[in-house]
Short mmCIF file of C-alpha atoms and ligand atoms in Angstrom, two decimals:
data_model
loop_
_atom_site.label_atom_id
_atom_site.label_comp_id
_atom_site.label_asym_id
_atom_site.label_seq_id
_atom_site.Cartn_x
_atom_site.Cartn_y
_atom_site.Cartn_z
CA UNK A 1 116.53 101.49 99.60
CA UNK A 2 112.76 101.42 99.97
CA UNK A 3 110.72 104.05 98.11
CA UNK A 4 110.75 107.28 100.10
CA UNK A 5 108.42 107.67 103.05
CA UNK A 6 106.01 110.55 102.55
CA UNK A 7 106.40 113.32 105.10
CA UNK A 8 103.09 113.95 106.89
CA UNK A 9 103.17 117.74 107.05
CA UNK A 10 103.10 119.23 103.56
CA UNK A 11 100.51 121.88 104.40
CA UNK A 12 100.31 124.50 101.66
CA UNK A 13 103.22 122.84 99.89
CA UNK A 14 101.17 119.83 98.76
CA UNK A 15 102.63 118.72 95.44
CA UNK A 16 99.35 119.17 93.55
CA UNK A 17 98.76 122.88 94.29
CA UNK A 18 100.50 123.93 91.08
CA UNK A 19 97.88 122.07 89.04
CA UNK A 20 95.59 125.09 89.45
CA UNK A 21 97.85 126.97 87.00
CA UNK A 22 96.19 127.62 83.63
CA UNK A 23 98.61 125.31 81.86
CA UNK A 24 96.53 122.36 83.04
CA UNK A 25 92.93 121.28 82.51
CA UNK A 26 90.59 119.10 84.56
CA UNK A 27 91.83 115.89 82.94
CA UNK A 28 95.38 116.72 84.07
CA UNK A 29 94.19 117.46 87.59
CA UNK A 30 92.30 114.15 87.72
CA UNK A 31 95.38 112.33 86.42
CA UNK A 32 97.59 113.90 89.10
CA UNK A 33 95.18 113.13 91.92
CA UNK A 34 94.75 109.53 90.82
CA UNK A 35 98.49 109.06 90.52
CA UNK A 36 99.24 110.59 93.93
CA UNK A 37 96.74 108.23 95.59
CA UNK A 38 98.20 105.24 93.78
CA UNK A 39 101.89 105.99 94.23
CA UNK A 40 101.53 106.65 97.97
CA UNK A 41 100.48 103.01 98.36
CA UNK A 42 103.50 101.62 96.53
CA UNK A 43 106.60 100.44 98.34
CA UNK A 44 109.29 98.72 96.32
CA UNK A 45 112.56 97.44 97.73
CA UNK A 46 115.14 99.27 95.60
CA UNK A 47 118.28 97.58 96.95
CA UNK A 48 118.74 95.86 93.58
CA UNK A 49 118.06 98.58 91.00
CA UNK A 50 117.52 96.15 88.10
CA UNK A 51 115.00 94.03 89.97
CA UNK A 52 113.32 97.17 91.30
CA UNK A 53 113.12 98.67 87.83
CA UNK A 54 111.37 95.55 86.52
CA UNK A 55 109.02 95.66 89.47
CA UNK A 56 108.16 99.32 88.85
CA UNK A 57 107.56 98.70 85.13
CA UNK A 58 105.25 95.83 86.05
CA UNK A 59 103.30 97.86 88.59
CA UNK A 60 103.11 100.96 86.39
CA UNK A 61 101.91 98.77 83.53
CA UNK A 62 99.32 96.89 85.59
CA UNK A 63 97.95 100.16 86.96
CA UNK A 64 97.65 101.67 83.47
CA UNK A 65 100.13 104.54 83.91
CA UNK A 66 102.42 103.37 81.10
CA UNK A 67 99.56 103.93 78.66
CA UNK A 68 100.56 107.62 78.70
CA UNK A 69 103.82 106.63 76.93
CA UNK A 70 102.13 105.57 73.68
CA UNK A 71 99.19 106.83 71.55
CA UNK A 72 95.66 105.45 71.92
CA UNK A 73 95.70 103.61 68.60
CA UNK A 74 98.36 101.31 70.08
CA UNK A 75 97.07 100.76 73.58
CA UNK A 76 97.74 104.27 74.92
CA UNK A 77 95.56 106.46 77.12
CA UNK A 78 95.23 109.50 74.85
CA UNK A 79 95.05 110.07 71.06
CA UNK A 80 98.62 111.45 71.01
CA UNK A 81 101.47 111.79 73.49
CA UNK A 82 100.46 114.59 75.85
CA UNK A 83 103.45 116.46 77.22
CA UNK A 84 101.56 117.85 80.19
CA UNK A 85 100.43 114.37 81.21
CA UNK A 86 104.05 113.19 80.91
CA UNK A 87 105.20 116.12 83.01
CA UNK A 88 102.63 115.40 85.73
CA UNK A 89 103.45 111.72 85.76
CA UNK A 90 107.20 112.24 86.01
CA UNK A 91 107.03 115.02 88.58
CA UNK A 92 104.74 112.97 90.81
CA UNK A 93 106.66 109.72 90.45
CA UNK A 94 110.02 111.44 91.03
CA UNK A 95 108.66 113.01 94.23
CA UNK A 96 107.90 109.52 95.50
CA UNK A 97 110.74 107.48 93.97
CA UNK A 98 113.26 108.64 91.35
CA UNK A 99 113.60 105.01 90.24
CA UNK A 100 109.85 104.73 89.60
CA UNK A 101 110.15 107.87 87.49
CA UNK A 102 113.08 106.39 85.62
CA UNK A 103 111.20 103.15 84.89
CA UNK A 104 108.26 105.15 83.55
CA UNK A 105 110.36 107.60 81.53
CA UNK A 106 112.36 104.95 79.74
CA UNK A 107 109.22 103.29 78.41
CA UNK A 108 108.42 106.62 76.76
CA UNK A 109 111.90 107.60 75.58
CA UNK A 110 112.69 104.08 74.39
CA UNK A 111 109.53 103.81 72.32
CA UNK A 112 109.18 107.49 71.34
CA UNK A 113 110.92 107.11 67.98
CA UNK A 114 108.58 104.20 67.10
CA UNK A 115 105.58 106.36 67.95
CA UNK A 116 106.97 109.20 65.81
CA UNK A 117 108.26 107.26 62.79
CA UNK A 118 107.36 103.57 63.04
CA UNK A 119 105.58 101.69 60.28
CA UNK A 120 102.14 100.31 61.20
CA UNK A 121 103.77 96.90 61.69
CA UNK A 122 106.54 98.29 63.95
CA UNK A 123 104.03 100.22 66.03
CA UNK A 124 101.80 97.15 66.40
CA UNK A 125 104.76 94.94 67.32
CA UNK A 126 106.12 97.15 70.10
CA UNK A 127 103.84 99.90 71.38
CA UNK A 128 100.99 97.83 72.92
CA UNK A 129 103.55 95.82 74.89
CA UNK A 130 105.31 98.99 76.04
CA UNK A 131 101.96 100.30 77.30
CA UNK A 132 101.36 97.24 79.47
CA UNK A 133 104.96 96.78 80.59
CA UNK A 134 105.29 93.42 78.79
CA UNK A 135 108.24 94.85 76.82
CA UNK A 136 110.91 97.10 78.35
CA UNK A 137 112.23 99.80 76.00
CA UNK A 138 115.61 101.49 75.56
CA UNK A 139 117.05 104.35 73.49
CA UNK A 140 120.58 103.64 72.26
CA UNK A 141 122.18 106.87 71.05
CA UNK A 142 125.35 107.64 73.04
CA UNK A 143 128.74 106.12 72.30
CA UNK A 144 132.09 106.18 74.10
CA UNK A 145 133.29 108.96 71.75
CA UNK A 146 129.91 110.52 70.94
CA UNK A 147 127.80 111.83 73.82
CA UNK A 148 126.86 115.45 73.22
CA UNK A 149 128.27 115.20 69.69
CA UNK A 150 125.62 112.84 68.32
CA UNK A 151 126.76 113.28 64.72
CA UNK A 152 130.18 111.93 65.75
CA UNK A 153 128.80 108.42 66.36
CA UNK A 154 130.66 105.48 64.79
CA UNK A 155 128.37 102.47 65.14
CA UNK A 156 128.05 101.40 61.55
CA UNK A 157 125.05 99.92 59.74
CA UNK A 158 125.89 98.41 56.35
CA UNK A 159 123.41 96.86 53.94
CA UNK A 160 123.50 93.06 54.10
CA UNK A 161 121.53 90.14 52.71
CA UNK A 162 117.88 90.90 53.56
CA UNK A 163 118.64 93.81 55.84
CA UNK A 164 121.48 95.47 57.73
CA UNK A 165 124.58 94.53 59.68
CA UNK A 166 125.42 96.54 62.78
CA UNK A 167 128.95 96.83 64.18
CA UNK A 168 130.10 99.09 66.99
CA UNK A 169 129.29 100.17 70.52
CA UNK A 170 126.76 102.17 72.48
CA UNK A 171 127.27 103.21 76.09
CA UNK A 172 125.43 104.80 79.02
CA UNK A 173 122.34 103.04 77.77
CA UNK A 174 119.54 103.22 80.31
CA UNK A 175 117.82 99.85 80.74
CA UNK A 176 120.85 98.24 79.09
CA UNK A 177 120.69 94.53 79.89
CA UNK A 178 117.06 94.83 81.00
CA UNK A 179 115.37 96.00 77.83
CA UNK A 180 113.53 93.79 75.35
CA UNK A 181 114.47 96.09 72.46
CA UNK A 182 116.87 98.93 71.72
CA UNK A 183 116.08 101.77 69.34
CA UNK A 184 119.59 102.02 67.97
CA UNK A 185 121.06 104.91 65.97
CA UNK A 186 123.81 104.03 63.50
CA UNK A 187 125.85 105.59 60.73
CA UNK A 188 124.53 104.57 57.33
CA UNK A 189 126.73 107.10 55.54
CA UNK A 190 129.88 107.92 57.55
CA UNK A 191 130.77 110.81 55.20
CA UNK A 192 127.50 112.67 55.75
CA UNK A 193 127.65 113.70 59.46
CA UNK A 194 124.20 114.31 60.92
CA UNK A 195 122.65 113.46 57.54
CA UNK A 196 124.17 109.96 57.49
CA UNK A 197 122.48 108.44 60.55
CA UNK A 198 119.57 105.97 60.57
CA UNK A 199 117.53 104.36 63.34
CA UNK A 200 116.83 100.64 63.81
CA UNK A 201 114.71 98.64 66.21
CA UNK A 202 116.95 95.87 67.54
CA UNK A 203 115.48 93.10 69.68
CA UNK A 204 117.56 92.28 72.76
CA UNK A 205 117.96 88.64 71.72
CA UNK A 206 119.39 89.45 68.28
CA UNK A 207 122.60 87.40 67.77
CA UNK A 208 125.65 89.68 67.90
CA UNK A 209 124.17 92.08 70.44
CA UNK A 210 125.78 91.85 73.88
CA UNK A 211 124.33 93.92 76.73
CA UNK A 212 126.10 92.22 79.63
CA UNK A 213 128.57 95.04 80.46
CA UNK A 214 126.65 96.77 83.24
CA UNK A 215 127.77 100.20 84.46
CA UNK A 216 127.35 101.14 88.12
CA UNK A 217 126.64 104.77 88.95
CA UNK A 218 126.13 106.79 92.15
CA UNK A 219 122.33 106.44 92.25
CA UNK A 220 120.07 103.49 91.33
CA UNK A 221 119.92 103.50 87.53
CA UNK A 222 120.34 100.39 85.33
CA UNK A 223 122.91 101.22 82.65
CA UNK A 224 125.06 99.18 80.27
CA UNK A 225 127.47 99.33 77.38
CA UNK A 226 126.13 97.52 74.30
CA UNK A 227 128.36 95.76 71.79
CA UNK A 228 127.10 95.03 68.30
CA UNK A 229 129.30 92.53 66.46
CA UNK A 230 128.18 91.25 63.09
CA UNK A 231 124.66 91.88 64.35
CA UNK A 232 122.14 91.27 61.55
CA UNK A 233 118.70 92.86 61.53
CA UNK A 234 116.01 92.61 58.86
CA UNK A 235 115.13 95.35 56.40
CA UNK A 236 111.93 95.88 58.41
CA UNK A 237 114.04 97.02 61.39
CA UNK A 238 114.86 100.36 59.77
CA UNK A 239 112.91 102.98 61.72
CA UNK A 240 111.91 106.08 59.78
CA UNK A 241 113.70 107.09 56.64
CA UNK A 242 117.23 106.00 55.72
CA UNK A 243 119.62 108.77 56.87
CA UNK A 244 116.76 110.42 58.81
CA UNK A 245 117.97 109.16 62.20
CA UNK A 246 119.57 112.35 63.55
CA UNK A 247 116.38 114.38 63.23
CA UNK A 248 114.35 111.48 64.62
CA UNK A 249 116.65 111.34 67.66
CA UNK A 250 116.35 115.12 68.16
CA UNK A 251 112.56 115.02 67.81
CA UNK A 252 112.36 112.21 70.36
CA UNK A 253 114.60 114.10 72.78
CA UNK A 254 112.52 117.24 72.21
CA UNK A 255 109.44 115.45 73.55
CA UNK A 256 111.13 114.04 76.61
CA UNK A 257 113.38 116.96 77.62
CA UNK A 258 110.49 118.80 79.23
CA UNK A 259 109.72 115.62 81.13
CA UNK A 260 113.31 115.39 82.44
CA UNK A 261 112.74 118.90 83.76
CA UNK A 262 109.59 117.59 85.47
CA UNK A 263 111.50 114.76 87.12
CA UNK A 264 114.02 117.26 88.50
CA UNK A 265 111.11 119.37 89.71
CA UNK A 266 109.58 116.40 91.54
CA UNK A 267 112.88 115.72 93.30
CA UNK A 268 113.28 119.41 94.21
CA UNK A 269 109.73 119.54 95.59
CA UNK A 270 110.43 116.46 97.68
CA UNK A 271 113.64 117.96 99.09
CA UNK A 272 111.74 121.17 99.83
CA UNK A 273 108.98 119.26 101.66
CA UNK A 274 111.63 117.49 103.71
CA UNK A 275 113.34 120.82 104.45
CA UNK A 276 110.10 122.44 105.62
CA UNK A 277 109.34 119.51 107.93
CA UNK A 278 112.87 119.78 109.29
CA UNK A 279 112.60 123.56 109.76
CA UNK A 280 109.35 123.15 111.71
CA UNK A 281 110.54 120.36 113.97
CA UNK A 282 114.27 120.78 114.58
CA UNK A 283 114.98 122.53 117.87
CA UNK A 284 118.15 124.55 118.40
CA UNK A 285 119.18 127.48 120.60
CA UNK A 286 115.75 127.40 122.25
CA UNK A 287 113.71 127.76 119.07
CA UNK A 288 112.96 125.87 115.85
CA UNK A 289 115.26 125.94 112.88
CA UNK A 290 112.47 127.69 110.98
CA UNK A 291 112.44 130.56 113.49
CA UNK A 292 115.81 131.72 112.21
CA UNK A 293 115.63 134.32 109.48
CA UNK A 294 118.56 132.58 107.86
CA UNK A 295 116.37 129.48 107.43
CA UNK A 296 113.42 131.52 106.17
CA UNK A 297 115.64 133.16 103.57
CA UNK A 298 116.94 129.78 102.48
CA UNK A 299 113.42 128.37 102.15
CA UNK A 300 112.42 131.47 100.20
CA UNK A 301 115.28 130.93 97.79
CA UNK A 302 114.40 127.26 97.36
CA UNK A 303 110.77 128.10 96.74
CA UNK A 304 111.64 130.69 94.06
CA UNK A 305 114.04 128.26 92.34
CA UNK A 306 111.28 125.63 92.28
CA UNK A 307 108.67 128.04 90.94
CA UNK A 308 110.97 129.24 88.16
CA UNK A 309 111.65 125.64 87.14
CA UNK A 310 107.96 124.75 87.32
CA UNK A 311 106.76 127.59 85.13
CA UNK A 312 109.36 126.89 82.43
CA UNK A 313 108.61 123.16 82.54
CA UNK A 314 104.85 123.60 82.28
CA UNK A 315 105.28 126.24 79.57
CA UNK A 316 107.34 123.87 77.45
CA UNK A 317 104.82 121.04 77.87
CA UNK A 318 101.91 123.39 77.18
CA UNK A 319 103.61 124.78 74.04
CA UNK A 320 104.01 121.28 72.66
CA UNK A 321 100.43 120.28 73.42
CA UNK A 322 98.45 123.41 72.64
CA UNK A 323 100.05 125.92 70.40
CA UNK A 324 99.65 125.59 66.67
CA UNK A 325 102.33 128.17 66.00
CA UNK A 326 104.92 127.33 68.61
CA UNK A 327 104.23 123.64 69.19
CA UNK A 328 106.12 120.44 68.50
CA UNK A 329 108.92 120.49 65.99
CA UNK A 330 109.39 124.24 65.89
CA UNK A 331 112.60 126.01 66.94
CA UNK A 332 110.64 127.94 69.58
CA UNK A 333 109.51 124.71 71.19
CA UNK A 334 113.01 123.20 71.06
CA UNK A 335 114.31 126.31 72.84
CA UNK A 336 111.53 126.21 75.44
CA UNK A 337 112.26 122.56 76.21
CA UNK A 338 115.98 123.35 76.50
CA UNK A 339 115.31 126.26 78.87
CA UNK A 340 113.09 124.03 81.00
CA UNK A 341 115.58 121.18 81.19
CA UNK A 342 118.52 123.49 81.93
CA UNK A 343 116.74 125.50 84.61
CA UNK A 344 114.87 122.68 86.33
CA UNK A 345 117.85 120.35 86.65
CA UNK A 346 120.30 123.06 87.75
CA UNK A 347 117.79 124.56 90.20
CA UNK A 348 116.90 121.15 91.62
CA UNK A 349 120.56 120.46 92.34
CA UNK A 350 120.75 123.74 94.29
CA UNK A 351 117.49 123.12 96.16
CA UNK A 352 118.48 119.59 97.16
CA UNK A 353 121.90 120.80 98.33
CA UNK A 354 120.28 123.51 100.46
CA UNK A 355 117.83 120.97 101.91
CA UNK A 356 120.67 118.62 102.77
CA UNK A 357 122.52 121.43 104.54
CA UNK A 358 119.48 122.04 106.76
CA UNK A 359 119.70 118.45 108.00
CA UNK A 360 123.29 118.86 109.19
CA UNK A 361 125.05 115.53 109.76
CA UNK A 362 121.85 113.57 109.14
CA UNK A 363 121.76 115.04 105.65
CA UNK A 364 124.75 113.00 104.58
CA UNK A 365 123.70 109.84 106.43
CA UNK A 366 123.13 107.07 103.91
CA UNK A 367 119.42 106.31 103.67
CA UNK A 368 118.23 109.83 104.48
CA UNK A 369 115.82 111.05 101.78
CA UNK A 370 117.85 114.18 101.00
CA UNK A 371 121.07 112.17 100.82
CA UNK A 372 119.42 109.89 98.29
CA UNK A 373 118.07 112.82 96.28
CA UNK A 374 121.51 114.45 96.32
CA UNK A 375 122.82 111.44 94.38
CA UNK A 376 119.68 110.96 92.27
CA UNK A 377 119.61 114.48 90.84
CA UNK A 378 123.20 114.64 89.60
CA UNK A 379 122.82 112.65 86.40
CA UNK A 380 119.83 114.69 85.22
CA UNK A 381 122.20 117.59 84.48
CA UNK A 382 124.03 115.25 82.12
CA UNK A 383 121.68 112.83 80.39
CA UNK A 384 119.32 113.66 77.50
CA UNK A 385 121.47 116.65 76.66
CA UNK A 386 123.91 118.03 79.25
CA UNK A 387 123.33 121.56 80.56
CA UNK A 388 126.03 122.76 78.17
CA UNK A 389 124.08 121.31 75.21
CA UNK A 390 120.93 123.12 76.36
CA UNK A 391 122.95 126.37 76.55
CA UNK A 392 124.21 125.73 73.03
CA UNK A 393 120.67 125.13 71.75
CA UNK A 394 119.46 128.33 73.43
CA UNK A 395 122.43 130.35 72.17
CA UNK A 396 121.99 129.18 68.58
CA UNK A 397 118.27 129.93 68.82
CA UNK A 398 119.00 133.47 70.03
CA UNK A 399 121.38 134.12 67.14
CA UNK A 400 118.87 132.84 64.57
CA UNK A 401 115.91 134.78 65.98
N1 LIG B 501 114.31 118.78 65.70
C1 LIG B 501 114.41 118.54 64.38
N2 LIG B 501 115.56 118.72 63.68
C2 LIG B 501 116.65 119.14 64.36
C3 LIG B 501 116.61 119.39 65.74
C4 LIG B 501 115.38 119.21 66.42
N3 LIG B 501 115.27 119.44 67.73
N4 LIG B 501 117.83 119.80 66.15
C5 LIG B 501 118.61 119.80 65.05
N5 LIG B 501 117.89 119.40 63.98
C6 LIG B 501 118.37 119.30 62.59
C7 LIG B 501 118.96 120.62 62.15
O1 LIG B 501 117.95 121.46 61.65
C8 LIG B 501 119.92 120.17 61.06
O2 LIG B 501 119.17 119.89 59.90
P1 LIG B 501 119.78 120.16 58.42
O3 LIG B 501 120.91 119.19 58.27
O4 LIG B 501 118.62 119.84 57.52
O5 LIG B 501 120.20 121.58 58.41
C9 LIG B 501 120.45 118.85 61.60
O6 LIG B 501 119.44 118.38 62.50
C10 LIG B 501 121.78 119.00 62.29
O7 LIG B 501 121.63 119.97 63.33
P2 LIG B 501 122.84 120.73 64.02
O8 LIG B 501 123.75 121.26 62.96
O9 LIG B 501 122.32 121.67 65.04
O10 LIG B 501 123.59 119.48 64.71
P3 LIG B 501 124.89 119.42 65.61
O11 LIG B 501 125.69 118.25 65.17
O12 LIG B 501 125.54 120.75 65.73
O13 LIG B 501 124.31 119.00 67.08
C11 LIG B 501 123.29 119.27 69.25
C12 LIG B 501 123.42 119.75 67.78
C13 LIG B 501 124.56 119.49 70.08
C14 LIG B 501 122.17 120.14 69.82
C15 LIG B 501 122.87 117.79 69.27
O14 LIG B 501 123.92 116.96 68.85
C16 LIG B 501 122.41 117.31 70.64
O15 LIG B 501 121.25 117.52 71.02
N6 LIG B 501 123.31 116.68 71.40
C17 LIG B 501 122.94 116.10 72.70
C18 LIG B 501 122.45 114.74 72.50
C19 LIG B 501 121.88 114.15 73.71
O16 LIG B 501 120.89 114.61 74.25
N7 LIG B 501 122.50 113.06 74.16
C20 LIG B 501 122.00 112.31 75.23
C21 LIG B 501 121.59 110.98 74.72
S1 LIG B 501 120.13 110.37 75.35
S2 LIG B 501 120.50 110.04 77.22
#
């Protein structure tokens, strides 16, 4: 599948109109405009998702967009990770190609824990190469028996001569088999639940690490199961404090959850643009599809679902970037990111389904943009915290407030 063709007639629905909202400043607007011009020129053959992912990482790196995944001190574009920039990048890329968005996002998620907690040596060894695309990053948290229940993980790290020995499995690992390194979360004290987890940076070529078990899913997305067998890493691979891995994982997810919401938003906006073009052009019963009030009502519903998702997404990103009292690391921010992810992914699924329905039979024809989006959106309601986990986070927050 080639990256989506842009529809010609966006009119008032141009995907940059929302940048006038007060959540954004001129630098964000310039970033969005530059990215839109660039991404419209890019066409990548996505028939082989692994090859395409490498190609996107290369192009995104060469063009400088991956620099938004790491801080300036290590080759990044801005002094610190800027959530609104991440949101703009993901929304825009997802509008054009969900796989391009994925390739971008994984560089950020996979290196996020190094940005947050890495030693100067770890940051220097990985972050500049993530920013150029020379190294592909991955975040290895989930296990066959521990998806939503992170504290239930079993992969074990035991102290060994000069470092640690890792034994166990990770699964559903994005970029599995492609990545140059895996930020791997492991139990360092199996009795201590969430307080017995530590993070490690594990290079892909470490003996004992096998990433060859690829998993095939309904939309292009390189995934694998990782096996760690007698896998030795040095003491300098420990990332952050010993037993501090659970919080580090949560803090990393906190940063990127609002950006998952943005990816969903980009896909919903694309489906909406396709639906509007279809409504204007499709003739039936002597008029256009858009002349039917039923269609107008449907477009109205889609537009409201998109706006609700957008405002929550931008609010979460803005809270993290700007507010001293409700910014990063606070329960209010965690809740805002959860509300954004929940609403944007669920709403995008509805919007894309409605758009597909407006295309009739062509909507389910393989290769149609809405058909592709229908498959692309599904996993966003599951990964980086399923909708049920976001509900749990919001419910707990409400009870504590
Ligand atoms: N930031 C910082 N600390 C956090 C945090 C956050 N966002 N969320 C939780 N913590 C802390 C808690 O404060 C608690 O600290 P103390 O031990 O000092 O009290 C500790 O972490 C444990 O928190 P909690 O009791 O809430 O943990 P649970 O085991 O109940 O798990 C959920 C909570 C379900 C929210 C968590 O496991 C989760 O997010 N699961 C989904 C994981 C996910 O996204 N998987 C996808 C993998 S990436 S594709």
